[in-house]
Amino acid sequence: MQHVVLLGDSIFDNAAYVRGAPDVIRQLRQLLPSGSTATLKAIDGSVTRDIRRQLAGIPSDATHLVVSIGGNDALRHTNILNTAARSSAEVLSRIADIADEFQRDYRQMLQTVLSLHLPTALCTIYYPRFPDPFLQRLAVTALSIFNDCIIREAFTHRLPLIDLRLVCDEDTDYANPIEPSERGGQKIASAIRNLLAHHDFARPTTEVFIR
C-alpha cells in the first residue's frame, strides 16, 4: 500500500481555484490503486522555506513524498521586471543574486526532506498563462533560473522529476494565470500516479515524467 504526501504550494493545494470541482488531492486519491491513499500537506502561498513546517505533520505511515515548490519564490522577485538598470551586466548580476538565494533555499529544503529517508520526487515550476504576450515571455525566461536549480538538484540526488511545464501545456489547464484548473489538476494527479506506478525508487536514477 502506498501513502503519498504532497508538499508545496497551490500547485497541489488548488481547492480555492476550482470552485467546488475536484482538486488535485481528490483526483489523485481517485487514481491511486485500491488500498493506497494520499495526504495534502501543501499550503497555498508557501515558499521553499515553508516546507520544513509542512514536514512536521507527515503521517507516520507515509511511503512517498512529492514536492512542488518555487513558484511563490519567483513571484517575490517580479519587481525585477520593472527595475531600471544601467547595463546588461547589472541586470545579469541581479538575476545571479536571485538564483543564488533560491539555490541555497531549495538545497536546504531538499536536505531536510531527504533526511526523512522516504522515496521523494520533485516538480519543476510550470509556465504561467499571462494574457500579455510580453509579460508571458519575460516570465518564462525568468523562471528558467528557478527550474535550472530544481532540475540540477534532481539529477544531483538522482530523484525522479515531474516536468509540470509539459504536463500543464494548455490554456484550459489554468484557472487563472498562475493556478491549476480542474483539468490541470487532473493532469498533475495523473503524472503523480504514473510516477508512482512506473518509477523504481529502489534504483536511484532521475526519470522525467510528463504525463
mmCIF file of C-alpha atoms in Angstrom:
data_model
loop_
_atom_site.group_PDB
_atom_site.id
_atom_site.type_symbol
_atom_site.label_atom_id
_atom_site.label_comp_id
_atom_site.label_asym_id
_atom_site.label_seq_id
_atom_site.Cartn_x
_atom_site.Cartn_y
_atom_site.Cartn_z
ATOM 1 C CA MET A 1 0.000 0.000 0.000
ATOM 2 C CA GLN A 2 1.213 3.492 -0.853
ATOM 3 C CA HIS A 3 0.651 6.648 1.150
ATOM 4 C CA VAL A 4 1.914 9.596 -0.873
ATOM 5 C CA VAL A 5 2.264 13.024 0.732
ATOM 6 C CA LEU A 6 2.092 16.202 -1.343
ATOM 7 C CA LEU A 7 4.306 19.073 -0.167
ATOM 8 C CA GLY A 8 4.465 22.560 -1.601
ATOM 9 C CA ASP A 9 2.103 25.343 -2.645
ATOM 10 C CA SER A 10 -1.111 25.918 -4.622
ATOM 11 C CA ILE A 11 0.018 23.673 -7.479
ATOM 12 C CA PHE A 12 -1.199 20.896 -5.175
ATOM 13 C CA ASP A 13 -3.400 22.952 -2.822
ATOM 14 C CA ASN A 14 -5.705 24.296 -5.542
ATOM 15 C CA ALA A 15 -9.153 23.753 -3.975
ATOM 16 C CA ALA A 16 -9.779 27.504 -3.738
ATOM 17 C CA TYR A 17 -9.430 27.875 -7.509
ATOM 18 C CA VAL A 18 -11.631 25.053 -8.832
ATOM 19 C CA ARG A 19 -14.905 26.282 -7.278
ATOM 20 C CA GLY A 20 -16.060 23.040 -5.726
ATOM 21 C CA ALA A 21 -14.769 20.786 -8.514
ATOM 22 C CA PRO A 22 -12.271 18.065 -7.597
ATOM 23 C CA ASP A 23 -8.870 19.459 -6.616
ATOM 24 C CA VAL A 24 -5.517 17.760 -7.072
ATOM 25 C CA ILE A 25 -5.621 15.698 -3.886
ATOM 26 C CA ARG A 26 -9.152 14.408 -4.538
ATOM 27 C CA GLN A 27 -8.264 13.475 -8.102
ATOM 28 C CA LEU A 28 -5.068 11.733 -7.009
ATOM 29 C CA ARG A 29 -6.920 9.667 -4.405
ATOM 30 C CA GLN A 30 -9.345 8.535 -7.098
ATOM 31 C CA LEU A 31 -6.477 7.458 -9.366
ATOM 32 C CA LEU A 32 -4.416 5.531 -6.818
ATOM 33 C CA PRO A 33 -4.811 1.747 -6.536
ATOM 34 C CA SER A 34 -7.262 0.358 -4.026
ATOM 35 C CA GLY A 35 -5.763 0.467 -0.540
ATOM 36 C CA SER A 36 -3.454 3.397 -1.307
ATOM 37 C CA THR A 37 -4.060 6.964 -0.217
ATOM 38 C CA ALA A 38 -2.694 10.500 -0.391
ATOM 39 C CA THR A 39 -2.323 13.326 2.117
ATOM 40 C CA LEU A 40 -2.156 17.018 1.289
ATOM 41 C CA LYS A 41 0.398 18.970 3.337
ATOM 42 C CA ALA A 42 0.991 21.612 0.645
ATOM 43 C CA ILE A 43 -0.376 25.054 1.535
ATOM 44 C CA ASP A 44 -1.377 27.757 -0.918
ATOM 45 C CA GLY A 45 1.096 30.658 -0.816
ATOM 46 C CA SER A 46 4.015 28.658 0.563
ATOM 47 C CA VAL A 47 7.627 29.317 -0.395
ATOM 48 C CA THR A 48 10.582 26.969 -0.230
ATOM 49 C CA ARG A 49 11.423 27.793 3.385
ATOM 50 C CA ASP A 50 7.891 26.760 4.455
ATOM 51 C CA ILE A 51 8.399 23.097 3.580
ATOM 52 C CA ARG A 52 10.064 22.465 6.948
ATOM 53 C CA ARG A 53 6.792 23.312 8.730
ATOM 54 C CA GLN A 54 4.823 21.065 6.377
ATOM 55 C CA LEU A 55 7.119 18.166 7.210
ATOM 56 C CA ALA A 56 6.226 18.450 10.895
ATOM 57 C CA GLY A 57 2.852 16.854 10.207
ATOM 58 C CA ILE A 58 3.908 13.995 7.954
ATOM 59 C CA PRO A 59 1.809 10.860 8.652
ATOM 60 C CA SER A 60 3.785 8.077 10.309
ATOM 61 C CA ASP A 61 2.819 5.629 7.555
ATOM 62 C CA ALA A 62 3.878 7.885 4.657
ATOM 63 C CA THR A 63 5.647 5.960 1.901
ATOM 64 C CA HIS A 64 6.393 8.664 -0.734
ATOM 65 C CA LEU A 65 6.859 12.423 -0.874
ATOM 66 C CA VAL A 66 6.212 14.680 -3.864
ATOM 67 C CA VAL A 67 7.448 18.277 -3.693
ATOM 68 C CA SER A 68 6.205 21.143 -5.860
ATOM 69 C CA ILE A 69 7.596 24.470 -4.644
ATOM 70 C CA GLY A 70 9.287 27.567 -6.018
ATOM 71 C CA GLY A 71 6.604 29.479 -7.873
ATOM 72 C CA ASN A 72 5.976 31.844 -4.977
ATOM 73 C CA ASP A 73 9.711 32.330 -4.500
ATOM 74 C CA ALA A 74 9.768 33.532 -8.101
ATOM 75 C CA LEU A 75 6.730 35.785 -7.584
ATOM 76 C CA ARG A 76 8.580 37.566 -4.775
ATOM 77 C CA HIS A 77 11.061 38.826 -7.344
ATOM 78 C CA THR A 78 8.686 40.076 -10.051
ATOM 79 C CA ASN A 79 9.767 43.662 -9.299
ATOM 80 C CA ILE A 80 12.991 42.981 -11.164
ATOM 81 C CA LEU A 81 10.992 43.022 -14.399
ATOM 82 C CA ASN A 82 10.319 46.735 -13.914
ATOM 83 C CA THR A 83 13.576 47.800 -12.274
ATOM 84 C CA ALA A 84 15.740 50.236 -14.209
ATOM 85 C CA ALA A 85 19.336 49.227 -14.894
ATOM 86 C CA ARG A 86 22.376 50.958 -16.355
ATOM 87 C CA SER A 87 23.719 47.925 -18.206
ATOM 88 C CA SER A 88 23.031 44.325 -19.147
ATOM 89 C CA ALA A 89 25.740 43.293 -16.696
ATOM 90 C CA GLU A 90 23.821 44.929 -13.852
ATOM 91 C CA VAL A 91 20.656 43.040 -14.801
ATOM 92 C CA LEU A 92 22.512 39.736 -15.025
ATOM 93 C CA SER A 93 24.155 40.366 -11.669
ATOM 94 C CA ARG A 94 20.762 40.882 -10.025
ATOM 95 C CA ILE A 95 19.439 37.719 -11.654
ATOM 96 C CA ALA A 96 22.501 35.821 -10.426
ATOM 97 C CA ASP A 97 21.837 37.013 -6.865
ATOM 98 C CA ILE A 98 18.248 35.758 -7.073
ATOM 99 C CA ALA A 99 19.430 32.419 -8.451
ATOM 100 C CA ASP A 100 21.984 32.029 -5.651
ATOM 101 C CA GLU A 101 19.380 32.752 -2.971
ATOM 102 C CA PHE A 102 16.883 30.269 -4.409
ATOM 103 C CA GLN A 103 19.540 27.612 -4.847
ATOM 104 C CA ARG A 104 20.526 27.902 -1.180
ATOM 105 C CA ASP A 105 16.919 27.758 -0.009
ATOM 106 C CA TYR A 106 15.969 24.879 -2.292
ATOM 107 C CA ARG A 107 19.061 22.856 -1.428
ATOM 108 C CA GLN A 108 18.486 23.301 2.316
ATOM 109 C CA MET A 109 14.829 22.382 1.892
ATOM 110 C CA LEU A 110 15.699 19.248 -0.043
ATOM 111 C CA GLN A 111 18.268 18.153 2.508
ATOM 112 C CA THR A 112 15.572 18.366 5.178
ATOM 113 C CA VAL A 113 13.110 16.402 3.051
ATOM 114 C CA LEU A 114 15.657 13.704 2.225
ATOM 115 C CA SER A 115 16.608 13.345 5.883
ATOM 116 C CA LEU A 116 13.289 11.511 6.325
ATOM 117 C CA HIS A 117 14.652 8.741 4.073
ATOM 118 C CA LEU A 118 11.411 8.385 2.130
ATOM 119 C CA PRO A 119 11.190 7.960 -1.653
ATOM 120 C CA THR A 120 10.936 11.515 -2.976
ATOM 121 C CA ALA A 121 10.042 13.159 -6.282
ATOM 122 C CA LEU A 122 10.403 16.792 -7.356
ATOM 123 C CA CYS A 123 8.423 19.009 -9.732
ATOM 124 C CA THR A 124 9.516 21.858 -11.944
ATOM 125 C CA ILE A 125 7.639 25.172 -11.918
ATOM 126 C CA TYR A 126 5.176 25.355 -14.765
ATOM 127 C CA TYR A 127 4.867 28.358 -17.032
ATOM 128 C CA PRO A 128 2.143 30.897 -16.204
ATOM 129 C CA ARG A 129 -0.529 31.940 -18.677
ATOM 130 C CA PHE A 130 -0.408 35.741 -18.699
ATOM 131 C CA PRO A 131 -2.648 37.316 -21.376
ATOM 132 C CA ASP A 132 0.027 39.928 -22.153
ATOM 133 C CA PRO A 133 2.480 38.216 -24.573
ATOM 134 C CA PHE A 134 5.367 40.450 -23.481
ATOM 135 C CA LEU A 135 4.849 39.691 -19.779
ATOM 136 C CA GLN A 136 4.446 35.991 -20.571
ATOM 137 C CA ARG A 137 7.735 35.967 -22.454
ATOM 138 C CA LEU A 138 9.555 37.677 -19.590
ATOM 139 C CA ALA A 139 8.046 35.325 -17.011
ATOM 140 C CA VAL A 140 9.022 32.191 -18.928
ATOM 141 C CA THR A 141 12.572 33.477 -19.305
ATOM 142 C CA ALA A 142 12.849 34.444 -15.631
ATOM 143 C CA LEU A 143 11.561 31.041 -14.464
ATOM 144 C CA SER A 144 14.449 29.332 -16.229
ATOM 145 C CA ILE A 145 16.810 30.216 -13.358
ATOM 146 C CA PHE A 146 14.487 28.610 -10.816
ATOM 147 C CA ASN A 147 13.851 25.486 -12.888
ATOM 148 C CA ASP A 148 17.556 25.112 -13.589
ATOM 149 C CA CYS A 149 18.155 24.799 -9.854
ATOM 150 C CA ILE A 150 15.346 22.266 -9.378
ATOM 151 C CA ILE A 151 16.499 20.122 -12.286
ATOM 152 C CA ARG A 152 20.125 20.163 -11.115
ATOM 153 C CA GLU A 153 19.089 19.061 -7.629
ATOM 154 C CA ALA A 154 17.007 16.233 -9.103
ATOM 155 C CA PHE A 155 19.983 14.984 -11.091
ATOM 156 C CA THR A 156 22.425 15.505 -8.225
ATOM 157 C CA HIS A 157 20.339 13.375 -5.864
ATOM 158 C CA ARG A 158 19.103 11.017 -8.595
ATOM 159 C CA LEU A 159 15.455 11.791 -7.920
ATOM 160 C CA PRO A 160 12.538 11.419 -10.326
ATOM 161 C CA LEU A 161 11.140 14.642 -11.727
ATOM 162 C CA ILE A 162 7.683 15.676 -12.918
ATOM 163 C CA ASP A 163 8.127 18.421 -15.500
ATOM 164 C CA LEU A 164 4.993 20.483 -14.950
ATOM 165 C CA ARG A 165 5.930 22.729 -17.877
ATOM 166 C CA LEU A 166 4.980 19.832 -20.150
ATOM 167 C CA VAL A 167 2.151 18.493 -18.001
ATOM 168 C CA CYS A 168 0.160 21.746 -17.946
ATOM 169 C CA ASP A 169 0.656 22.858 -21.522
ATOM 170 C CA GLU A 170 -2.801 24.156 -22.495
ATOM 171 C CA ASP A 171 -4.756 27.264 -21.523
ATOM 172 C CA THR A 172 -7.557 25.106 -20.096
ATOM 173 C CA ASP A 173 -5.099 23.695 -17.552
ATOM 174 C CA TYR A 174 -5.220 27.030 -15.722
ATOM 175 C CA ALA A 175 -7.944 28.518 -13.507
ATOM 176 C CA ASN A 176 -6.153 31.882 -13.707
ATOM 177 C CA PRO A 177 -2.698 32.879 -14.968
ATOM 178 C CA ILE A 178 -0.860 31.023 -12.183
ATOM 179 C CA GLU A 179 -3.159 28.375 -10.630
ATOM 180 C CA PRO A 180 -4.171 24.939 -11.955
ATOM 181 C CA SER A 181 -7.751 24.350 -13.037
ATOM 182 C CA GLU A 182 -9.689 21.125 -12.540
ATOM 183 C CA ARG A 183 -8.302 19.894 -15.868
ATOM 184 C CA GLY A 184 -4.785 20.932 -14.961
ATOM 185 C CA GLY A 185 -5.146 19.276 -11.578
ATOM 186 C CA GLN A 186 -6.266 16.062 -13.226
ATOM 187 C CA LYS A 187 -3.167 16.067 -15.415
ATOM 188 C CA ILE A 188 -0.944 16.733 -12.410
ATOM 189 C CA ALA A 189 -2.598 13.904 -10.461
ATOM 190 C CA SER A 190 -2.155 11.559 -13.436
ATOM 191 C CA ALA A 191 1.538 12.403 -13.663
ATOM 192 C CA ILE A 192 1.988 11.620 -9.962
ATOM 193 C CA ARG A 193 0.072 8.351 -10.337
ATOM 194 C CA ASN A 194 2.215 7.338 -13.307
ATOM 195 C CA LEU A 195 5.421 8.199 -11.472
ATOM 196 C CA LEU A 196 4.407 6.061 -8.501
ATOM 197 C CA ALA A 197 3.393 3.204 -10.781
ATOM 198 C CA HIS A 198 6.438 3.156 -13.043
ATOM 199 C CA HIS A 199 9.470 4.630 -11.285
ATOM 200 C CA ASP A 200 11.727 2.172 -9.477
ATOM 201 C CA PHE A 201 12.686 4.025 -6.297
ATOM 202 C CA ALA A 202 14.975 1.155 -5.307
ATOM 203 C CA ARG A 203 17.195 2.090 -8.247
ATOM 204 C CA PRO A 204 18.307 5.714 -7.695
ATOM 205 C CA THR A 205 18.065 7.431 -11.051
ATOM 206 C CA THR A 206 16.432 10.528 -12.474
ATOM 207 C CA GLU A 207 13.489 9.882 -14.760
ATOM 208 C CA VAL A 208 11.326 12.693 -16.126
ATOM 209 C CA PHE A 209 7.549 12.271 -16.178
ATOM 210 C CA ILE A 210 5.296 14.474 -18.276
ATOM 211 C CA ARG A 211 2.006 12.528 -18.263
#
